[in-house]
mmCIF file with all atom_site columns, C-alpha atoms in Angstrom:
data_model
loop_
_atom_site.group_PDB
_atom_site.id
_atom_site.type_symbol
_atom_site.label_atom_id
_atom_site.label_alt_id
_atom_site.label_comp_id
_atom_site.label_asym_id
_atom_site.label_entity_id
_atom_site.label_seq_id
_atom_site.pdbx_PDB_ins_code
_atom_site.Cartn_x
_atom_site.Cartn_y
_atom_site.Cartn_z
_atom_site.occupancy
_atom_site.B_iso_or_equiv
_atom_site.pdbx_formal_charge
_atom_site.auth_seq_id
_atom_site.auth_comp_id
_atom_site.auth_asym_id
_atom_site.auth_atom_id
_atom_site.pdbx_PDB_model_num
ATOM 1   C CA . UNK A 1 1   ? -37.150 44.674 217.293 1.00 44.00 ? 1237 UNK A CA 1
ATOM 2   C CA . UNK A 1 2   ? -38.131 47.469 219.635 1.00 51.00 ? 1238 UNK A CA 1
ATOM 3   C CA . UNK A 1 3   ? -39.176 44.838 222.201 1.00 58.00 ? 1239 UNK A CA 1
ATOM 4   C CA . UNK A 1 4   ? -35.474 44.108 222.698 1.00 75.00 ? 1240 UNK A CA 1
ATOM 5   C CA . UNK A 1 5   ? -35.321 47.073 225.062 1.00 87.00 ? 1241 UNK A CA 1
ATOM 6   C CA . UNK A 1 6   ? -37.578 47.815 227.970 1.00 91.00 ? 1242 UNK A CA 1
ATOM 7   C CA . UNK A 1 7   ? -38.780 51.418 228.147 1.00 92.00 ? 1243 UNK A CA 1
ATOM 8   C CA . UNK A 1 8   ? -36.309 51.931 231.011 1.00 95.00 ? 1244 UNK A CA 1
ATOM 9   C CA . UNK A 1 9   ? -33.403 50.573 228.952 1.00 95.00 ? 1245 UNK A CA 1
ATOM 10  C CA . UNK A 1 10  ? -34.359 52.704 225.968 1.00 94.00 ? 1246 UNK A CA 1
ATOM 11  C CA . UNK A 1 11  ? -34.501 55.756 228.239 1.00 96.00 ? 1247 UNK A CA 1
ATOM 12  C CA . UNK A 1 12  ? -31.113 54.870 229.786 1.00 96.00 ? 1248 UNK A CA 1
ATOM 13  C CA . UNK A 1 13  ? -29.456 54.713 226.362 1.00 97.00 ? 1249 UNK A CA 1
ATOM 14  C CA . UNK A 1 14  ? -31.002 57.997 225.250 1.00 96.00 ? 1250 UNK A CA 1
ATOM 15  C CA . UNK A 1 15  ? -29.871 59.562 228.547 1.00 97.00 ? 1251 UNK A CA 1
ATOM 16  C CA . UNK A 1 16  ? -26.315 58.278 227.939 1.00 97.00 ? 1252 UNK A CA 1
ATOM 17  C CA . UNK A 1 17  ? -26.345 59.815 224.459 1.00 96.00 ? 1253 UNK A CA 1
ATOM 18  C CA . UNK A 1 18  ? -27.653 63.128 225.760 1.00 95.00 ? 1254 UNK A CA 1
ATOM 19  C CA . UNK A 1 19  ? -25.105 63.166 228.596 1.00 95.00 ? 1255 UNK A CA 1
ATOM 20  C CA . UNK A 1 20  ? -22.237 62.497 226.179 1.00 95.00 ? 1256 UNK A CA 1
ATOM 21  C CA . UNK A 1 21  ? -23.487 65.160 223.793 1.00 94.00 ? 1257 UNK A CA 1
ATOM 22  C CA . UNK A 1 22  ? -23.578 67.826 226.544 1.00 92.00 ? 1258 UNK A CA 1
ATOM 23  C CA . UNK A 1 23  ? -19.778 67.861 226.349 1.00 92.00 ? 1259 UNK A CA 1
ATOM 24  C CA . UNK A 1 24  ? -19.341 67.979 222.576 1.00 93.00 ? 1260 UNK A CA 1
ATOM 25  C CA . UNK A 1 25  ? -20.603 69.206 219.244 1.00 91.00 ? 1261 UNK A CA 1
ATOM 26  C CA . UNK A 1 26  ? -20.477 65.564 218.120 1.00 93.00 ? 1262 UNK A CA 1
ATOM 27  C CA . UNK A 1 27  ? -23.565 63.479 217.454 1.00 95.00 ? 1263 UNK A CA 1
ATOM 28  C CA . UNK A 1 28  ? -24.134 59.895 218.646 1.00 97.00 ? 1264 UNK A CA 1
ATOM 29  C CA . UNK A 1 29  ? -26.785 57.444 217.470 1.00 97.00 ? 1265 UNK A CA 1
ATOM 30  C CA . UNK A 1 30  ? -27.623 53.821 218.301 1.00 97.00 ? 1266 UNK A CA 1
ATOM 31  C CA . UNK A 1 31  ? -29.288 51.554 215.742 1.00 97.00 ? 1267 UNK A CA 1
ATOM 32  C CA . UNK A 1 32  ? -30.676 48.118 216.620 1.00 96.00 ? 1268 UNK A CA 1
ATOM 33  C CA . UNK A 1 33  ? -32.030 45.480 214.281 1.00 94.00 ? 1269 UNK A CA 1
ATOM 34  C CA . UNK A 1 34  ? -32.672 41.754 214.386 1.00 92.00 ? 1270 UNK A CA 1
ATOM 35  C CA . UNK A 1 35  ? -30.116 40.540 211.889 1.00 94.00 ? 1271 UNK A CA 1
ATOM 36  C CA . UNK A 1 36  ? -27.381 41.986 209.757 1.00 95.00 ? 1272 UNK A CA 1
ATOM 37  C CA . UNK A 1 37  ? -28.175 41.723 206.025 1.00 94.00 ? 1273 UNK A CA 1
ATOM 38  C CA . UNK A 1 38  ? -24.504 42.038 205.033 1.00 94.00 ? 1274 UNK A CA 1
ATOM 39  C CA . UNK A 1 39  ? -21.601 39.670 205.759 1.00 93.00 ? 1275 UNK A CA 1
ATOM 40  C CA . UNK A 1 40  ? -19.731 42.417 207.609 1.00 96.00 ? 1276 UNK A CA 1
ATOM 41  C CA . UNK A 1 41  ? -21.513 44.493 210.280 1.00 96.00 ? 1277 UNK A CA 1
ATOM 42  C CA . UNK A 1 42  ? -19.243 47.454 209.523 1.00 96.00 ? 1278 UNK A CA 1
ATOM 43  C CA . UNK A 1 43  ? -20.655 47.523 205.972 1.00 97.00 ? 1279 UNK A CA 1
ATOM 44  C CA . UNK A 1 44  ? -24.200 47.563 207.327 1.00 97.00 ? 1280 UNK A CA 1
ATOM 45  C CA . UNK A 1 45  ? -23.284 50.225 209.872 1.00 97.00 ? 1281 UNK A CA 1
ATOM 46  C CA . UNK A 1 46  ? -22.020 52.390 207.003 1.00 97.00 ? 1282 UNK A CA 1
ATOM 47  C CA . UNK A 1 47  ? -25.348 51.898 205.192 1.00 96.00 ? 1283 UNK A CA 1
ATOM 48  C CA . UNK A 1 48  ? -27.348 52.833 208.295 1.00 97.00 ? 1284 UNK A CA 1
ATOM 49  C CA . UNK A 1 49  ? -25.037 55.812 208.865 1.00 97.00 ? 1285 UNK A CA 1
ATOM 50  C CA . UNK A 1 50  ? -26.097 57.102 205.463 1.00 96.00 ? 1286 UNK A CA 1
ATOM 51  C CA . UNK A 1 51  ? -29.790 56.259 205.930 1.00 95.00 ? 1287 UNK A CA 1
ATOM 52  C CA . UNK A 1 52  ? -29.800 58.255 209.175 1.00 95.00 ? 1288 UNK A CA 1
ATOM 53  C CA . UNK A 1 53  ? -28.101 61.196 207.400 1.00 94.00 ? 1289 UNK A CA 1
ATOM 54  C CA . UNK A 1 54  ? -25.282 61.109 209.916 1.00 95.00 ? 1290 UNK A CA 1
ATOM 55  C CA . UNK A 1 55  ? -22.840 62.251 207.242 1.00 94.00 ? 1291 UNK A CA 1
ATOM 56  C CA . UNK A 1 56  ? -24.684 65.567 207.018 1.00 92.00 ? 1292 UNK A CA 1
ATOM 57  C CA . UNK A 1 57  ? -23.565 67.020 210.349 1.00 91.00 ? 1293 UNK A CA 1
ATOM 58  C CA . UNK A 1 58  ? -21.733 70.332 210.036 1.00 88.00 ? 1294 UNK A CA 1
ATOM 59  C CA . UNK A 1 59  ? -18.513 69.092 211.649 1.00 90.00 ? 1295 UNK A CA 1
ATOM 60  C CA . UNK A 1 60  ? -18.668 65.534 210.222 1.00 94.00 ? 1296 UNK A CA 1
ATOM 61  C CA . UNK A 1 61  ? -18.289 64.145 213.747 1.00 94.00 ? 1297 UNK A CA 1
ATOM 62  C CA . UNK A 1 62  ? -21.175 61.705 214.080 1.00 95.00 ? 1298 UNK A CA 1
ATOM 63  C CA . UNK A 1 63  ? -20.744 58.242 215.599 1.00 97.00 ? 1299 UNK A CA 1
ATOM 64  C CA . UNK A 1 64  ? -23.051 55.257 215.144 1.00 98.00 ? 1300 UNK A CA 1
ATOM 65  C CA . UNK A 1 65  ? -23.306 52.189 217.360 1.00 98.00 ? 1301 UNK A CA 1
ATOM 66  C CA . UNK A 1 66  ? -24.827 49.359 215.315 1.00 97.00 ? 1302 UNK A CA 1
ATOM 67  C CA . UNK A 1 67  ? -26.111 46.107 216.859 1.00 96.00 ? 1303 UNK A CA 1
ATOM 68  C CA . UNK A 1 68  ? -27.808 43.236 215.030 1.00 95.00 ? 1304 UNK A CA 1
ATOM 69  C CA . UNK A 1 69  ? -29.302 41.419 217.974 1.00 88.00 ? 1305 UNK A CA 1
ATOM 70  C CA . UNK A 1 70  ? -30.185 37.948 216.666 1.00 89.00 ? 1306 UNK A CA 1
ATOM 71  C CA . UNK A 1 71  ? -27.137 37.541 214.442 1.00 90.00 ? 1307 UNK A CA 1
ATOM 72  C CA . UNK A 1 72  ? -24.924 38.884 217.254 1.00 91.00 ? 1308 UNK A CA 1
ATOM 73  C CA . UNK A 1 73  ? -23.059 41.413 215.136 1.00 95.00 ? 1309 UNK A CA 1
ATOM 74  C CA . UNK A 1 74  ? -21.805 44.772 216.300 1.00 96.00 ? 1310 UNK A CA 1
ATOM 75  C CA . UNK A 1 75  ? -19.932 47.733 214.851 1.00 97.00 ? 1311 UNK A CA 1
ATOM 76  C CA . UNK A 1 76  ? -19.118 51.276 215.792 1.00 97.00 ? 1312 UNK A CA 1
ATOM 77  C CA . UNK A 1 77  ? -18.390 53.777 213.031 1.00 96.00 ? 1313 UNK A CA 1
ATOM 78  C CA . UNK A 1 78  ? -17.493 57.443 212.962 1.00 96.00 ? 1314 UNK A CA 1
ATOM 79  C CA . UNK A 1 79  ? -17.619 60.140 210.317 1.00 96.00 ? 1315 UNK A CA 1
ATOM 80  C CA . UNK A 1 80  ? -14.521 61.511 208.594 1.00 95.00 ? 1316 UNK A CA 1
ATOM 81  C CA . UNK A 1 81  ? -13.595 64.271 211.058 1.00 95.00 ? 1317 UNK A CA 1
ATOM 82  C CA . UNK A 1 82  ? -13.722 62.069 214.141 1.00 94.00 ? 1318 UNK A CA 1
ATOM 83  C CA . UNK A 1 83  ? -11.870 59.302 212.274 1.00 93.00 ? 1319 UNK A CA 1
ATOM 84  C CA . UNK A 1 84  ? -9.090  61.751 211.427 1.00 94.00 ? 1320 UNK A CA 1
ATOM 85  C CA . UNK A 1 85  ? -8.862  63.012 215.025 1.00 94.00 ? 1321 UNK A CA 1
ATOM 86  C CA . UNK A 1 86  ? -8.885  59.901 217.236 1.00 93.00 ? 1322 UNK A CA 1
ATOM 87  C CA . UNK A 1 87  ? -5.912  57.572 217.702 1.00 91.00 ? 1323 UNK A CA 1
ATOM 88  C CA . UNK A 1 88  ? -5.794  54.597 215.318 1.00 86.00 ? 1324 UNK A CA 1
ATOM 89  C CA . UNK A 1 89  ? -6.677  52.062 218.024 1.00 94.00 ? 1325 UNK A CA 1
ATOM 90  C CA . UNK A 1 90  ? -9.649  54.040 219.386 1.00 95.00 ? 1326 UNK A CA 1
ATOM 91  C CA . UNK A 1 91  ? -12.401 52.263 217.442 1.00 95.00 ? 1327 UNK A CA 1
ATOM 92  C CA . UNK A 1 92  ? -11.069 48.799 218.264 1.00 95.00 ? 1328 UNK A CA 1
ATOM 93  C CA . UNK A 1 93  ? -10.643 49.702 221.943 1.00 96.00 ? 1329 UNK A CA 1
ATOM 94  C CA . UNK A 1 94  ? -14.186 51.063 222.080 1.00 96.00 ? 1330 UNK A CA 1
ATOM 95  C CA . UNK A 1 95  ? -15.587 48.006 220.303 1.00 96.00 ? 1331 UNK A CA 1
ATOM 96  C CA . UNK A 1 96  ? -13.809 45.667 222.708 1.00 97.00 ? 1332 UNK A CA 1
ATOM 97  C CA . UNK A 1 97  ? -15.090 47.569 225.769 1.00 97.00 ? 1333 UNK A CA 1
ATOM 98  C CA . UNK A 1 98  ? -18.651 47.187 224.477 1.00 97.00 ? 1334 UNK A CA 1
ATOM 99  C CA . UNK A 1 99  ? -18.196 43.525 223.523 1.00 96.00 ? 1335 UNK A CA 1
ATOM 100 C CA . UNK A 1 100 ? -16.755 42.719 226.951 1.00 97.00 ? 1336 UNK A CA 1
ATOM 101 C CA . UNK A 1 101 ? -20.119 43.661 228.463 1.00 96.00 ? 1337 UNK A CA 1
ATOM 102 C CA . UNK A 1 102 ? -22.033 41.891 225.682 1.00 94.00 ? 1338 UNK A CA 1
ATOM 103 C CA . UNK A 1 103 ? -20.198 38.650 226.563 1.00 94.00 ? 1339 UNK A CA 1
ATOM 104 C CA . UNK A 1 104 ? -21.867 38.900 229.983 1.00 95.00 ? 1340 UNK A CA 1
ATOM 105 C CA . UNK A 1 105 ? -25.230 39.675 228.342 1.00 91.00 ? 1341 UNK A CA 1
ATOM 106 C CA . UNK A 1 106 ? -25.075 43.254 229.637 1.00 94.00 ? 1342 UNK A CA 1
ATOM 107 C CA . UNK A 1 107 ? -26.038 44.864 226.357 1.00 93.00 ? 1343 UNK A CA 1
ATOM 108 C CA . UNK A 1 108 ? -27.290 48.203 227.625 1.00 95.00 ? 1344 UNK A CA 1
ATOM 109 C CA . UNK A 1 109 ? -24.291 48.580 229.935 1.00 97.00 ? 1345 UNK A CA 1
ATOM 110 C CA . UNK A 1 110 ? -21.976 47.794 227.030 1.00 97.00 ? 1346 UNK A CA 1
ATOM 111 C CA . UNK A 1 111 ? -23.585 50.411 224.814 1.00 97.00 ? 1347 UNK A CA 1
ATOM 112 C CA . UNK A 1 112 ? -23.567 52.948 227.654 1.00 97.00 ? 1348 UNK A CA 1
ATOM 113 C CA . UNK A 1 113 ? -19.867 52.307 228.206 1.00 97.00 ? 1349 UNK A CA 1
ATOM 114 C CA . UNK A 1 114 ? -19.123 52.755 224.515 1.00 97.00 ? 1350 UNK A CA 1
ATOM 115 C CA . UNK A 1 115 ? -21.199 55.930 224.339 1.00 97.00 ? 1351 UNK A CA 1
ATOM 116 C CA . UNK A 1 116 ? -19.271 57.334 227.305 1.00 97.00 ? 1352 UNK A CA 1
ATOM 117 C CA . UNK A 1 117 ? -15.921 56.490 225.698 1.00 96.00 ? 1353 UNK A CA 1
ATOM 118 C CA . UNK A 1 118 ? -16.957 58.116 222.433 1.00 96.00 ? 1354 UNK A CA 1
ATOM 119 C CA . UNK A 1 119 ? -18.305 61.155 224.275 1.00 96.00 ? 1355 UNK A CA 1
ATOM 120 C CA . UNK A 1 120 ? -14.942 61.634 225.985 1.00 95.00 ? 1356 UNK A CA 1
ATOM 121 C CA . UNK A 1 121 ? -13.099 61.540 222.667 1.00 94.00 ? 1357 UNK A CA 1
ATOM 122 C CA . UNK A 1 122 ? -15.606 63.827 221.002 1.00 94.00 ? 1358 UNK A CA 1
ATOM 123 C CA . UNK A 1 123 ? -15.252 66.265 223.912 1.00 94.00 ? 1359 UNK A CA 1
ATOM 124 C CA . UNK A 1 124 ? -11.488 66.258 223.455 1.00 94.00 ? 1360 UNK A CA 1
ATOM 125 C CA . UNK A 1 125 ? -11.564 66.972 219.727 1.00 94.00 ? 1361 UNK A CA 1
ATOM 126 C CA . UNK A 1 126 ? -14.954 68.660 219.277 1.00 93.00 ? 1362 UNK A CA 1
ATOM 127 C CA . UNK A 1 127 ? -15.771 70.496 222.520 1.00 92.00 ? 1363 UNK A CA 1
ATOM 128 C CA . UNK A 1 128 ? -19.231 71.828 223.226 1.00 86.00 ? 1364 UNK A CA 1
ATOM 129 C CA . UNK A 1 129 ? -19.828 75.515 222.551 1.00 81.00 ? 1365 UNK A CA 1
ATOM 130 C CA . UNK A 1 130 ? -23.109 76.782 224.001 1.00 76.00 ? 1366 UNK A CA 1
ATOM 131 C CA . UNK A 1 131 ? -23.232 79.625 221.473 1.00 76.00 ? 1367 UNK A CA 1
ATOM 132 C CA . UNK A 1 132 ? -22.868 77.546 218.332 1.00 77.00 ? 1368 UNK A CA 1
ATOM 133 C CA . UNK A 1 133 ? -23.848 73.967 219.156 1.00 78.00 ? 1369 UNK A CA 1
ATOM 134 C CA . UNK A 1 134 ? -27.172 72.535 218.090 1.00 80.00 ? 1370 UNK A CA 1
ATOM 135 C CA . UNK A 1 135 ? -28.446 68.981 218.306 1.00 82.00 ? 1371 UNK A CA 1
ATOM 136 C CA . UNK A 1 136 ? -28.311 68.028 214.633 1.00 81.00 ? 1372 UNK A CA 1
ATOM 137 C CA . UNK A 1 137 ? -29.515 64.430 214.953 1.00 88.00 ? 1373 UNK A CA 1
ATOM 138 C CA . UNK A 1 138 ? -32.289 62.702 216.842 1.00 81.00 ? 1374 UNK A CA 1
ATOM 139 C CA . UNK A 1 139 ? -31.042 61.136 220.089 1.00 88.00 ? 1375 UNK A CA 1
ATOM 140 C CA . UNK A 1 140 ? -33.618 58.339 220.058 1.00 89.00 ? 1376 UNK A CA 1
ATOM 141 C CA . UNK A 1 141 ? -32.637 54.755 219.323 1.00 94.00 ? 1377 UNK A CA 1
ATOM 142 C CA . UNK A 1 142 ? -33.429 53.746 215.752 1.00 94.00 ? 1378 UNK A CA 1
ATOM 143 C CA . UNK A 1 143 ? -34.755 50.277 214.976 1.00 93.00 ? 1379 UNK A CA 1
ATOM 144 C CA . UNK A 1 144 ? -35.279 48.179 211.909 1.00 86.00 ? 1380 UNK A CA 1
ATOM 145 C CA . UNK A 1 145 ? -33.677 46.447 209.017 1.00 72.00 ? 1381 UNK A CA 1
ATOM 146 C CA . UNK A 1 146 ? -32.731 47.330 205.494 1.00 59.00 ? 1382 UNK A CA 1
ATOM 147 C CA . UNK A 1 147 ? -35.153 49.410 203.512 1.00 54.00 ? 1383 UNK A CA 1
ATOM 148 C CA . UNK A 1 148 ? -37.027 47.486 200.804 1.00 49.00 ? 1384 UNK A CA 1
ATOM 149 C CA . UNK A 1 149 ? -35.684 47.885 197.303 1.00 48.00 ? 1385 UNK A CA 1
ATOM 150 C CA . UNK A 1 150 ? -37.649 50.275 195.099 1.00 47.00 ? 1386 UNK A CA 1
ATOM 151 C CA . UNK A 1 151 ? -36.993 47.961 192.124 1.00 45.00 ? 1387 UNK A CA 1
ATOM 152 C CA . UNK A 1 152 ? -39.688 45.490 193.201 1.00 39.00 ? 1388 UNK A CA 1
#
């Protein structure tokens, strides 16, 4: 899956995350995998959100961009505090801005645009404080599929 991105594209996405996070205490992650193992990508995004421990941030203001490349499924999901703060239409508007670029096969640009939009909202509701903020989550892109069941 990692071959989906060139090193330059990977670096551009990480730079977009870091730039957005300079304005906020919020945390942003991007997860890419080949195919979505659930019927709804939002369900899978919620699973990945948990696997990446995004629900453990102090302010509960993490946001995950989830893309299943081969099955062409996408979702963006936020933790409880950001969900409570942003306007109702924010997630749909963000998703549509990303998908508009995806329709033109500009996947990195779409994700960068979404990251910027989320960063602006996070800045509004969870501004950066140099004295208290710490980077709670890895900024790197995560890759892969569902973890194997331990029942096997």
